């Protein structure tokens, strides 16, 4: 078989990896990992090729089985690809068309007629399914490419079977080469083996920060007290529960420089909204139990000024301008009239949470900001082209529309609408209609939304300051206030499935909705209620549970037991059980977008942590008091009324993670 393979073609296939990767990543500041594979037909030697992309972090995988953290785990991952190759189609293989799809589909057959389709997992069961007569193309070689932010180059690992001349067979030894590929230069071989020392020397950093953590935590587990630098402005610390010098060292460092702060890993989710991805229970799984119990302590020492400088420099390299708020908490990426906030706390604390380097989270944040301002610019251009009769002016993170007669439209939230209803989507014109147009003359405003869809009357909880600002904006007018508490008000709104509008009280009364008529209409419209939420389940040491819901105005659910029951029913566990096991629970709200339902006896300290987590998710800065603090006893056994959908639906192909999720999720 070796004589039937032209190794020069194998080499050509591998050498194209960098140019192929460039087309895939399109200059992204933090490109995904890619694997470029070349294999040969076991019957005739015809070569096939494929590219595997891994958009998830390297620590992703089943609990305790991250894809890789160090060189040994990376080798295991690459060897698994060699031993169980993916489909490797050749341009010469026969194809077919399926269901009017213009793109030709590979038939899983070589040009010589041999069946070569590898088994694939069943999407429902995960079991491998395939033709027992098929023998897949066998790997001759592959190239793994990984971004190494901060090093000025990418890592290339080349794996060959028998020098690439003979495809892999069982127990065949593989050869490795490590190459350094400068972002603007020619790649060079740095070693003929793959190990952590080689990567450290060639790139000035380990393969992943989790590998540095693994070493640090192993030493701390044996009693050492450690504080080690990672990069400028970033230190890792770890030690036993009781220590002699570590706490004093951290206190001294943070006292002498107010830009520095020390943060335990366990507290990070309570301090700011954390980016999604595997956290310390996954990338430090060997020590996760002891960390969770407090027997082993670990955290980070961060210099916010260093992170801020990295963000500003990264934005400049991406061709963007920037503006920093006076307190240094936010750096805005600027493209012409539009901007996008990059929060320093989320970038810095997010790096610690994910087990990443600053250079990696900054690159990701810059890439996100670039994509956001580009989309904002596209949205505004499309809005102006669609509605030339209006003038759109950008005011911070809002766009204000004004008509030819000078009358204003409604503010357009640039943080949300351009991404929920992009140009070309079914909702684009609907959103513009809501922002730009008044209701038709004679239309009932409680029955028709300005976007053109059916409207309903609802009661929603807002901070008192919203009511106060409403009065200022309407020259002393007031909304219809149903009930008031300290710091909060229950306000009558007019809603549709996408929009919530606070009308003046007189607008509602002019439709005949006063007194009993208003109450009757409110009850009639309750089934139209819809909330988009994210939920998480928390359990204390005594197995008591609390359910945390986050989403636009979800705190308003607390006003009606039927809504509470609908939320609870939508959050069944994978076992089909309801998360809370009491008929009556304590409902707590501290912001309009957070609701906590806790079983009686739930630990008070843990409840504070859960509420802090909710406040962080709602963007409330650490140390700032919430707008209100209210609680009720509510029943979860009432007839469910209303609808709950996922605020952030799972991407296609990804299963539900731990914890409950609304089971009538939007897709």
XYZ file of C-alpha atoms in Angstrom:
667
model
C 0.000 0.000 0.000
C 2.907 2.374 0.740
C 3.932 2.306 -2.914
C 0.505 3.520 -4.029
C 0.703 6.752 -1.990
C 2.421 9.828 -3.324
C 3.893 11.383 -0.205
C 4.351 14.669 -2.049
C 0.548 14.937 -2.189
C 0.322 14.197 1.539
C 2.826 16.965 2.137
C 0.905 19.340 -0.127
C -2.275 18.633 1.804
C -0.600 19.339 5.149
C 1.176 22.445 3.896
C -2.160 23.992 2.920
C -3.314 23.940 6.553
C -2.343 27.519 7.381
C -4.002 29.049 4.313
C -7.119 26.935 4.897
C -7.198 28.046 8.530
C -6.926 31.697 7.518
C -10.028 31.322 5.352
C -11.928 29.686 8.237
C -10.971 32.087 11.012
C -11.026 35.195 8.767
C -8.628 37.147 10.917
C -10.485 36.567 14.206
C -8.453 37.898 17.160
C -8.840 34.521 18.909
C -9.105 31.834 16.185
C -10.514 28.424 17.031
C -8.408 25.258 17.159
C -8.329 23.399 13.836
C -7.092 19.956 12.791
C -6.290 19.304 9.123
C -6.297 15.590 8.266
C -5.025 13.638 5.237
C -5.845 9.942 4.773
C -5.643 7.229 2.116
C -8.137 4.683 0.798
C -7.125 1.223 2.058
C -7.899 -0.248 -1.370
C -6.306 2.120 -3.880
C -4.458 4.786 -1.896
C -6.525 7.746 -3.145
C -6.084 10.596 -0.692
C -8.961 12.290 1.125
C -8.936 15.425 3.233
C -10.922 17.198 5.930
C -10.687 20.076 8.384
C -12.018 19.754 11.928
C -12.884 22.953 13.792
C -13.257 23.213 17.575
C -15.046 26.439 18.547
C -15.378 25.357 22.183
C -12.485 25.882 24.655
C -9.775 23.208 25.042
C -11.158 22.306 28.479
C -14.537 21.286 27.013
C -15.600 17.667 27.348
C -17.255 15.296 29.809
C -16.608 16.052 33.483
C -13.035 15.108 34.310
C -12.143 14.661 30.629
C -11.114 18.010 29.154
C -10.008 17.829 25.522
C -6.522 18.894 26.572
C -4.653 21.027 29.072
C -1.058 19.923 28.468
C 1.079 18.235 25.833
C 0.332 14.702 27.023
C -3.436 15.275 26.828
C -3.067 16.966 23.433
C -1.164 13.916 22.141
C -3.935 11.653 23.391
C -6.523 13.810 21.629
C -4.628 13.786 18.313
C -3.914 10.065 18.498
C -7.628 9.438 18.940
C -8.274 11.263 15.646
C -5.659 9.069 13.941
C -7.081 5.830 15.361
C -10.717 6.771 14.684
C -10.555 9.001 11.607
C -13.358 11.354 10.569
C -14.859 11.221 7.060
C -12.073 11.996 4.575
C -13.668 12.703 1.182
C -11.585 13.119 -1.950
C -12.419 15.550 -4.777
C -12.382 12.453 -7.021
C -15.000 10.521 -5.007
C -18.560 10.147 -6.362
C -21.179 12.536 -4.978
C -24.943 12.931 -5.092
C -27.535 15.641 -4.454
C -30.100 15.293 -1.666
C -33.498 17.004 -1.309
C -32.811 19.731 -3.871
C -29.654 20.740 -1.977
C -27.410 22.335 -4.616
C -24.285 21.274 -2.725
C -23.086 17.787 -3.696
C -23.119 15.230 -0.883
C -20.310 12.704 -0.410
C -21.560 9.118 -0.887
C -18.989 7.548 1.445
C -17.446 5.634 -1.444
C -13.972 5.992 -2.980
C -13.529 6.475 -6.722
C -12.350 2.847 -6.819
C -15.699 1.688 -5.438
C -14.518 0.825 -1.916
C -16.842 1.726 0.963
C -14.899 4.129 3.174
C -17.475 6.008 5.296
C -16.513 5.802 8.994
C -19.204 5.148 11.607
C -20.950 8.262 12.939
C -22.769 8.790 16.260
C -26.543 8.544 16.313
C -27.786 12.059 17.253
C -30.360 10.548 19.637
C -28.412 7.776 21.380
C -24.757 8.655 20.745
C -24.042 5.090 19.564
C -21.794 4.692 16.526
C -23.661 3.640 13.398
C -22.038 2.609 10.143
C -21.734 0.083 7.336
C -19.970 -3.032 8.694
C -18.443 -3.550 5.247
C -16.843 -0.107 5.159
C -13.159 0.459 5.902
C -12.495 4.198 6.394
C -9.578 6.005 4.852
C -6.608 5.677 7.179
C -4.704 8.729 8.369
C -1.328 9.464 6.798
C -0.797 12.719 8.628
C -2.466 15.689 10.295
C -1.713 19.195 11.457
C -3.130 20.746 14.621
C -3.134 24.565 14.726
C -3.726 26.630 17.852
C -3.632 30.353 18.541
C -1.143 31.320 21.255
C -2.052 34.947 22.096
C 0.782 36.942 23.563
C 3.455 34.909 21.764
C 3.196 36.482 18.312
C 2.804 33.077 16.676
C 0.556 30.050 16.307
C 1.396 26.541 17.449
C 1.507 23.859 14.749
C 1.773 20.191 15.702
C 2.332 17.815 12.813
C 1.651 14.111 13.262
C 2.783 11.552 10.658
C 2.303 7.810 10.339
C 5.477 6.159 9.001
C 6.741 9.504 7.848
C 3.450 10.018 6.013
C 4.268 7.405 3.365
C 2.187 4.571 4.837
C -1.267 5.061 6.411
C -1.769 4.339 10.077
C -2.420 0.782 11.186
C -3.140 -0.503 14.671
C -0.337 0.122 17.200
C 1.755 1.968 14.596
C 4.118 4.515 16.150
C 3.475 8.133 15.264
C 6.073 10.852 14.805
C 5.581 14.430 15.996
C 6.953 17.800 14.995
C 6.283 21.101 16.741
C 6.427 24.215 14.568
C 6.224 27.897 15.382
C 4.212 29.872 12.832
C 4.614 33.666 13.234
C 1.431 35.539 12.389
C 3.232 37.410 9.617
C 6.103 35.056 8.798
C 7.319 31.642 7.754
C 6.837 28.658 10.050
C 9.870 26.910 11.498
C 10.428 23.550 13.185
C 11.283 23.906 16.875
C 11.314 20.263 17.967
C 10.811 16.695 16.739
C 8.785 15.809 19.819
C 5.777 17.205 21.661
C 6.083 17.960 25.353
C 5.359 20.866 27.678
C 8.992 21.973 27.909
C 9.151 22.362 24.121
C 5.989 24.506 24.049
C 7.136 26.669 26.982
C 10.507 27.348 25.388
C 9.183 28.057 21.885
C 6.244 30.274 22.868
C 7.212 31.690 26.244
C 4.027 30.316 27.817
C 2.464 26.923 28.531
C 0.001 25.271 26.178
C -2.852 26.373 28.492
C -3.103 28.245 31.763
C -4.878 25.205 33.238
C -1.553 23.358 33.093
C 0.040 26.091 35.220
C -2.906 25.823 37.614
C -2.555 22.029 37.770
C 1.032 22.281 38.958
C 0.257 25.104 41.394
C -2.714 23.317 42.986
C -0.805 20.047 43.327
C 1.890 21.819 45.340
C -0.680 23.752 47.397
C -2.441 20.471 48.202
C 0.792 19.400 49.924
C 0.830 22.510 52.116
C 2.753 25.100 50.092
C 1.577 28.734 50.055
C 2.087 30.067 46.539
C 1.772 33.328 44.628
C 3.102 33.075 41.066
C 3.041 35.551 38.154
C 1.404 34.535 34.895
C 1.722 37.646 32.769
C 1.801 41.392 33.383
C -0.832 42.218 36.018
C -1.903 38.587 36.591
C -0.889 36.291 39.463
C -2.225 32.928 40.633
C -2.333 32.066 44.320
C -3.118 28.866 46.188
C -2.598 27.353 49.596
C -4.116 25.232 52.357
C -7.150 26.360 54.355
C -4.927 27.651 57.148
C -1.899 29.657 56.059
C 0.856 31.650 57.691
C 1.838 34.284 55.101
C -0.347 34.097 51.989
C -3.268 36.223 53.246
C -0.894 38.888 54.555
C 0.977 38.991 51.234
C -2.250 39.427 49.276
C -3.464 42.129 51.664
C -0.207 44.046 51.301
C -0.311 43.859 47.487
C -3.896 45.116 47.264
C -3.458 47.826 49.901
C -0.476 49.419 48.180
C -2.223 49.635 44.786
C -5.982 50.241 44.549
C -6.013 48.931 40.960
C -5.088 45.498 42.286
C -7.581 43.053 43.770
C -7.488 39.502 45.122
C -10.356 37.191 44.170
C -10.953 33.569 45.279
C -12.042 31.256 42.452
C -15.211 30.295 44.325
C -16.414 33.900 44.529
C -15.937 34.897 40.888
C -19.510 34.122 39.687
C -20.876 36.387 42.431
C -18.767 39.385 41.419
C -19.699 39.885 37.757
C -21.468 38.060 34.925
C -19.066 35.308 33.896
C -18.486 34.302 30.266
C -19.814 30.881 29.350
C -17.344 28.014 29.247
C -15.705 25.334 31.398
C -14.634 26.759 34.773
C -12.392 25.419 37.556
C -14.533 22.323 38.313
C -13.562 21.144 34.812
C -10.034 22.436 34.201
C -8.948 21.733 37.803
C -11.123 18.656 38.291
C -8.466 16.766 40.295
C -8.794 19.379 43.059
C -12.422 20.466 42.528
C -13.826 18.662 45.579
C -11.279 20.112 47.999
C -11.678 23.587 46.478
C -15.452 23.369 46.806
C -15.196 22.361 50.470
C -12.678 25.102 51.264
C -9.980 22.597 52.246
C -7.826 24.022 49.466
C -7.909 27.736 48.651
C -7.069 29.293 45.319
C -7.607 32.558 43.502
C -6.070 35.335 41.458
C -4.420 38.680 42.059
C -5.339 41.059 39.234
C -4.198 44.507 38.145
C -7.122 46.195 36.404
C -4.898 48.862 34.855
C -2.926 46.158 33.013
C -6.132 44.643 31.641
C -7.419 48.053 30.596
C -4.205 48.753 28.680
C -4.395 45.379 26.932
C -7.975 46.102 25.850
C -7.087 49.558 24.514
C -4.086 48.188 22.612
C -6.126 45.307 21.228
C -8.834 47.645 19.950
C -6.225 49.812 18.229
C -4.733 46.753 16.507
C -8.231 45.831 15.311
C -8.535 49.274 13.691
C -10.994 50.618 16.247
C -10.987 53.725 18.377
C -11.642 53.579 22.106
C -12.932 55.658 24.996
C -12.588 54.768 28.659
C -15.082 55.811 31.331
C -13.729 58.089 34.076
C -13.752 55.275 36.634
C -11.868 52.960 34.253
C -14.499 50.248 34.553
C -15.506 50.203 30.870
C -13.584 50.672 27.637
C -15.811 51.483 24.665
C -14.824 50.196 21.233
C -15.607 52.984 18.756
C -16.348 52.792 15.022
C -17.600 56.110 13.730
C -20.894 56.953 15.441
C -21.340 53.536 17.083
C -19.661 52.016 20.112
C -19.676 48.845 22.190
C -18.770 48.467 25.895
C -15.981 46.141 27.001
C -16.191 45.717 30.774
C -12.781 45.441 32.416
C -14.128 43.341 35.315
C -15.683 40.754 33.003
C -12.518 40.452 30.909
C -10.206 40.136 33.921
C -12.389 38.031 36.205
C -13.597 36.049 33.196
C -10.022 35.037 32.417
C -9.649 33.704 35.949
C -13.002 31.901 35.794
C -12.244 30.209 32.456
C -8.618 29.424 33.282
C -7.362 31.585 30.414
C -4.546 34.082 29.986
C -5.439 37.787 29.836
C -4.182 37.784 26.250
C -6.812 35.170 25.375
C -9.821 36.850 26.995
C -8.754 40.257 25.691
C -8.474 38.812 22.172
C -11.935 37.281 22.542
C -13.376 40.549 23.902
C -11.814 42.605 21.095
C -13.156 40.159 18.516
C -16.616 40.392 20.058
C -16.482 44.202 20.140
C -15.353 44.365 16.503
C -18.211 42.099 15.433
C -20.717 44.117 17.489
C -19.822 47.582 16.170
C -19.686 46.202 12.624
C -23.224 44.842 13.029
C -24.438 48.085 14.625
C -23.105 50.036 11.656
C -24.827 47.611 9.251
C -28.100 47.841 11.172
C -28.175 51.644 11.131
C -27.337 51.747 7.425
C -30.197 49.325 6.723
C -32.605 51.284 8.959
C -31.818 54.550 7.173
C -32.238 52.893 3.782
C -35.565 51.319 4.829
C -36.960 54.471 6.455
C -35.537 57.482 4.565
C -38.424 59.562 5.947
C -36.798 59.493 9.404
C -33.553 60.730 10.869
C -31.648 58.346 13.166
C -29.264 59.835 15.713
C -27.016 57.719 17.940
C -27.086 58.667 21.618
C -24.739 56.370 23.541
C -26.212 52.886 23.250
C -29.544 54.150 21.876
C -30.652 55.270 18.444
C -33.262 58.034 18.421
C -35.603 58.356 15.453
C -37.209 61.679 14.572
C -39.879 62.286 11.938
C -39.949 65.068 9.329
C -42.362 67.066 11.468
C -39.837 66.931 14.334
C -41.843 64.514 16.495
C -39.745 61.805 18.151
C -40.054 58.068 17.771
C -39.242 55.567 20.505
C -35.621 54.933 21.567
C -34.026 51.889 19.939
C -31.835 49.816 22.255
C -28.566 49.250 20.383
C -27.455 46.692 22.958
C -30.222 44.294 21.904
C -32.376 45.081 18.874
C -29.739 44.926 16.081
C -28.870 41.389 17.196
C -32.412 40.179 17.904
C -33.774 41.561 14.630
C -30.896 41.996 12.155
C -31.468 43.374 8.646
C -33.093 40.747 6.460
C -34.718 38.933 9.385
C -38.530 38.675 9.676
C -38.514 40.983 12.718
C -36.367 43.784 11.246
C -39.221 45.813 9.777
C -41.376 45.015 12.807
C -38.804 46.573 15.147
C -38.480 49.647 12.941
C -42.252 49.999 12.905
C -42.340 49.880 16.717
C -39.608 52.512 17.002
C -40.747 54.823 14.237
C -44.523 54.718 13.917
C -47.547 55.727 15.941
C -50.679 53.602 16.076
C -53.228 54.079 13.302
C -55.837 56.707 14.110
C -58.678 55.211 16.141
C -56.800 52.050 17.113
C -57.136 50.780 20.682
C -53.611 51.051 22.157
C -54.333 48.239 24.619
C -55.202 45.866 21.766
C -52.580 46.745 19.157
C -48.838 47.235 19.560
C -47.117 49.881 17.400
C -45.184 46.994 15.798
C -48.479 45.750 14.359
C -48.992 42.690 16.574
C -51.701 41.996 19.161
C -51.159 43.766 22.484
C -52.215 42.873 26.002
C -52.345 44.644 29.344
C -49.917 43.399 32.006
C -48.564 44.361 35.420
C -44.788 44.625 35.726
C -42.485 45.593 38.611
C -40.045 48.465 38.075
C -37.683 50.342 40.395
C -39.194 53.561 41.756
C -36.589 55.553 39.829
C -38.196 54.374 36.545
C -41.496 55.901 37.662
C -39.697 59.098 38.668
C -37.905 59.306 35.300
C -41.207 58.679 33.508
C -42.643 61.743 35.238
C -39.708 63.898 34.179
C -39.916 62.707 30.570
C -43.678 63.353 30.333
C -43.825 66.748 32.063
C -45.288 65.385 35.281
C -47.541 62.637 33.907
C -47.774 59.325 35.717
C -48.147 55.716 34.615
C -50.984 53.594 36.018
C -49.532 52.454 39.353
C -51.233 49.329 40.694
C -49.235 48.938 43.907
C -46.125 50.427 45.495
C -43.484 49.201 47.945
C -40.214 50.628 49.195
C -38.097 51.245 46.136
C -40.466 49.544 43.677
C -43.796 49.957 41.915
C -46.160 47.595 40.127
C -46.974 49.429 36.899
C -49.543 48.795 34.167
C -47.863 48.087 30.847
C -48.998 47.395 27.301
C -47.083 44.468 25.853
C -46.852 42.127 22.917
C -44.688 39.046 22.583
C -41.604 41.264 22.002
C -42.249 44.699 23.462
C -43.161 46.215 26.820
C -44.388 49.800 26.844
C -45.243 51.958 29.879
C -48.171 54.191 28.864
C -49.499 57.191 30.747
C -52.386 56.365 33.070
C -54.742 58.537 31.003
C -53.970 56.524 27.844
C -55.280 53.383 29.544
C -58.264 55.140 31.127
C -59.315 56.624 27.773
C -59.964 53.081 26.529
C -62.476 52.532 29.347
C -60.132 50.530 31.576
C -60.861 51.916 35.032
C -61.534 50.229 38.357
C -63.187 46.823 37.972
C -62.913 46.983 34.160
C -59.140 47.333 34.431
C -58.867 44.440 36.910
C -61.039 42.248 34.663
C -58.904 43.006 31.600
C -55.710 42.325 33.548
C -57.026 38.864 34.505
C -58.219 38.140 30.947
C -54.820 39.005 29.482
C -52.750 37.050 32.016
C -52.499 33.922 29.763
C -50.752 36.035 27.106
C -47.813 36.660 29.460
C -44.474 35.504 28.069
C -41.050 35.653 29.739
C -37.605 34.749 28.404
C -35.438 33.438 31.243
C -32.242 31.642 32.193
C -32.578 29.467 35.297
C -30.182 27.717 37.666
C -30.803 25.374 40.586
C -28.859 25.682 43.855
C -28.709 23.218 46.744
C -27.361 23.911 50.243
C -25.555 21.516 52.578
C -28.904 20.275 53.925
C -30.200 19.538 50.396
C -32.614 22.468 50.511
C -33.074 24.064 47.089
C -33.411 27.494 45.521
C -34.293 28.315 41.916
C -32.762 31.467 40.392
C -34.427 32.947 37.293
C -32.899 35.769 35.248
C -34.584 37.507 32.325
C -36.334 40.730 31.310
C -38.849 41.715 34.037
C -39.084 38.159 35.393
C -39.392 39.537 38.950
C -42.961 40.475 37.972
C -43.872 36.773 38.021
C -44.027 37.037 41.811
C -47.309 38.980 41.718
C -49.373 35.965 40.621
C -49.212 32.355 41.839
C -50.361 31.116 38.408
C -47.292 32.709 36.792
C -45.050 31.347 39.557
C -46.418 27.845 38.968
C -45.917 28.188 35.211
C -42.261 29.138 35.725
C -41.741 26.226 38.116
C -43.468 23.781 35.747
C -41.287 24.972 32.854
C -38.128 24.110 34.802
C -38.465 20.366 35.195
C -35.227 18.475 35.770
C -33.937 15.908 33.235
C -35.606 13.275 35.462
C -38.949 15.056 34.781
C -39.169 16.058 38.459
C -40.001 19.584 39.544
C -36.968 21.362 41.044
C -38.687 22.590 44.231
C -40.390 20.024 46.457
C -42.617 22.296 48.585
C -46.117 23.515 47.797
C -45.217 26.946 49.162
C -41.850 28.668 48.762
C -40.274 32.014 49.542
C -40.015 34.380 46.554
C -37.368 37.103 46.702
C -36.706 39.936 44.252
C -33.989 42.581 44.381
C -33.927 43.759 40.740
C -36.663 43.753 38.068
C -34.881 41.031 36.105
C -34.165 38.484 38.855
C -36.458 36.152 40.813
C -35.350 33.639 43.448
C -37.680 30.884 44.700
C -36.319 29.147 47.817
C -37.589 26.240 49.870
C -38.231 26.957 53.549
C -35.036 26.516 55.558
C -32.678 27.232 52.658
C -29.340 28.367 54.116
C -29.292 32.149 54.650
C -25.631 32.601 53.716
C -26.043 30.617 50.525
C -29.224 32.550 49.739
C -27.214 35.779 49.923
C -24.711 34.272 47.479
C -27.482 33.250 45.068
C -29.013 36.742 45.196
C -25.557 38.285 44.669
C -25.162 36.044 41.626
C -28.486 37.276 40.289
C -27.520 40.908 40.886
C -24.236 40.339 39.016
C -26.133 38.774 36.106
C -28.308 41.891 36.017
C -25.220 44.097 35.815
C -25.378 45.469 39.367
C -21.819 46.435 40.385
C -20.320 44.792 43.467
C -21.038 46.764 46.641
C -23.987 48.668 45.155
C -27.309 48.176 46.937
C -30.087 46.680 44.790
C -33.012 48.962 43.886
C -35.357 47.055 46.208
C -35.484 44.030 48.509
C -38.911 42.360 48.610
C -40.161 38.902 49.494
C -43.442 36.944 49.557
C -44.600 33.437 50.299
C -45.981 32.030 47.047
C -47.610 28.766 45.976
C -46.221 26.628 43.163
C -49.332 24.417 43.010
C -51.701 26.857 41.286
C -52.855 26.167 37.722
C -49.924 27.265 35.488
C -50.691 30.289 33.323
C -48.289 32.074 30.959
C -45.356 30.968 28.844
C -41.628 30.763 29.559
C -38.904 30.365 26.959
C -35.115 30.214 27.050
C -33.382 33.572 27.174
C -30.310 31.948 25.578
C -31.333 28.796 23.672
C -28.721 26.025 23.459
C -26.783 26.172 20.169
C -27.745 23.375 17.735
C -25.989 20.127 18.549
C -25.318 20.959 22.186
C -27.204 19.169 24.927
C -28.715 20.731 27.984
C -26.164 21.345 30.718
C -26.685 20.749 34.431
C -29.709 22.318 36.052
C -33.224 22.989 34.793
C -34.259 24.925 31.724
C -37.642 26.029 30.437
C -38.981 22.987 28.606
C -40.970 24.950 26.031
C -37.788 26.573 24.831
C -37.668 28.854 21.831
C -35.641 27.414 18.957
